[in-house]
C-alpha positions as MATLAB code, in Angstrom:
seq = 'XXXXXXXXXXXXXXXXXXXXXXXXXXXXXXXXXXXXXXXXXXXXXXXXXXXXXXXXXXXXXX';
ca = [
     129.540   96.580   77.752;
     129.960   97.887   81.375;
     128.956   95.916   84.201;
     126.156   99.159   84.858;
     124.935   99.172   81.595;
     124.720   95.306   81.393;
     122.496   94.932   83.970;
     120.190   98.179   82.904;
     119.568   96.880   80.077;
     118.920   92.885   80.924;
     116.448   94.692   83.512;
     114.928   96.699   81.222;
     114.623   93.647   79.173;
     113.308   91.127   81.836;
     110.782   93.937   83.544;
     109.499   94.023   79.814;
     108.470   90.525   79.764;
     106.736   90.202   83.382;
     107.772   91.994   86.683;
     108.154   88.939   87.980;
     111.041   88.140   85.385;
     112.284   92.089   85.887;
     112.481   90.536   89.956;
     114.725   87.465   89.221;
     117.044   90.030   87.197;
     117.107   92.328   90.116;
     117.959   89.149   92.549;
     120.674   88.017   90.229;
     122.368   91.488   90.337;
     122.132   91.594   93.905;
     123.251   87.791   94.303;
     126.186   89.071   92.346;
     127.125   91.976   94.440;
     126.716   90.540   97.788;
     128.240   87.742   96.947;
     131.620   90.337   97.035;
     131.006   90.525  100.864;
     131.878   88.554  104.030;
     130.097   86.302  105.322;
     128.586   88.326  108.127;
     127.329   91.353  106.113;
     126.032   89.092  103.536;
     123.418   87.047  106.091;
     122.947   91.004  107.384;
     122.168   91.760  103.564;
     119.964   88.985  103.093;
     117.815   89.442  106.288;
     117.295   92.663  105.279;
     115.797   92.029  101.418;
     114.213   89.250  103.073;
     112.015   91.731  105.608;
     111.680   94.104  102.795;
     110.111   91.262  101.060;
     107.967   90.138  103.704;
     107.181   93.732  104.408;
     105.532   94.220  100.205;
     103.628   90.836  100.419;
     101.871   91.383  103.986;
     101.067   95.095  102.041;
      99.513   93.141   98.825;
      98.075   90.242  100.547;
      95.686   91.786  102.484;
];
């Protein structure tokens, strides 16, 4: 199986089960493909997902 259809399905799979579960899948795919990166665009990567983050839970929390 392709790397593309590998992960559509394990999310598919995992977002069946809980979102929360469909989340970690989503992390581990990213985790995988930023890992590919230098160091400097992966911080950049990670400060980003982090604010989008931060951004959906300030939305939900209130």
């Amino acid at each position: 199986m392709s790397g593309a259809g590998y992960w559509s399905k394990a999310i598919a799979k995992a977002d069946a089960i809980s979102p929360k579960a469909g989340a970690l899948k989503r992390l581990d795919r990213f985790r995988g493909a930023v890992a590919k990166l230098d160091p400097a665009m992966q911080l950049r990567a990670w400060n980003e997902l982090k604010a989008a983050v931060q951004t959906i839970t300030d939305r939900y929390a209130r």
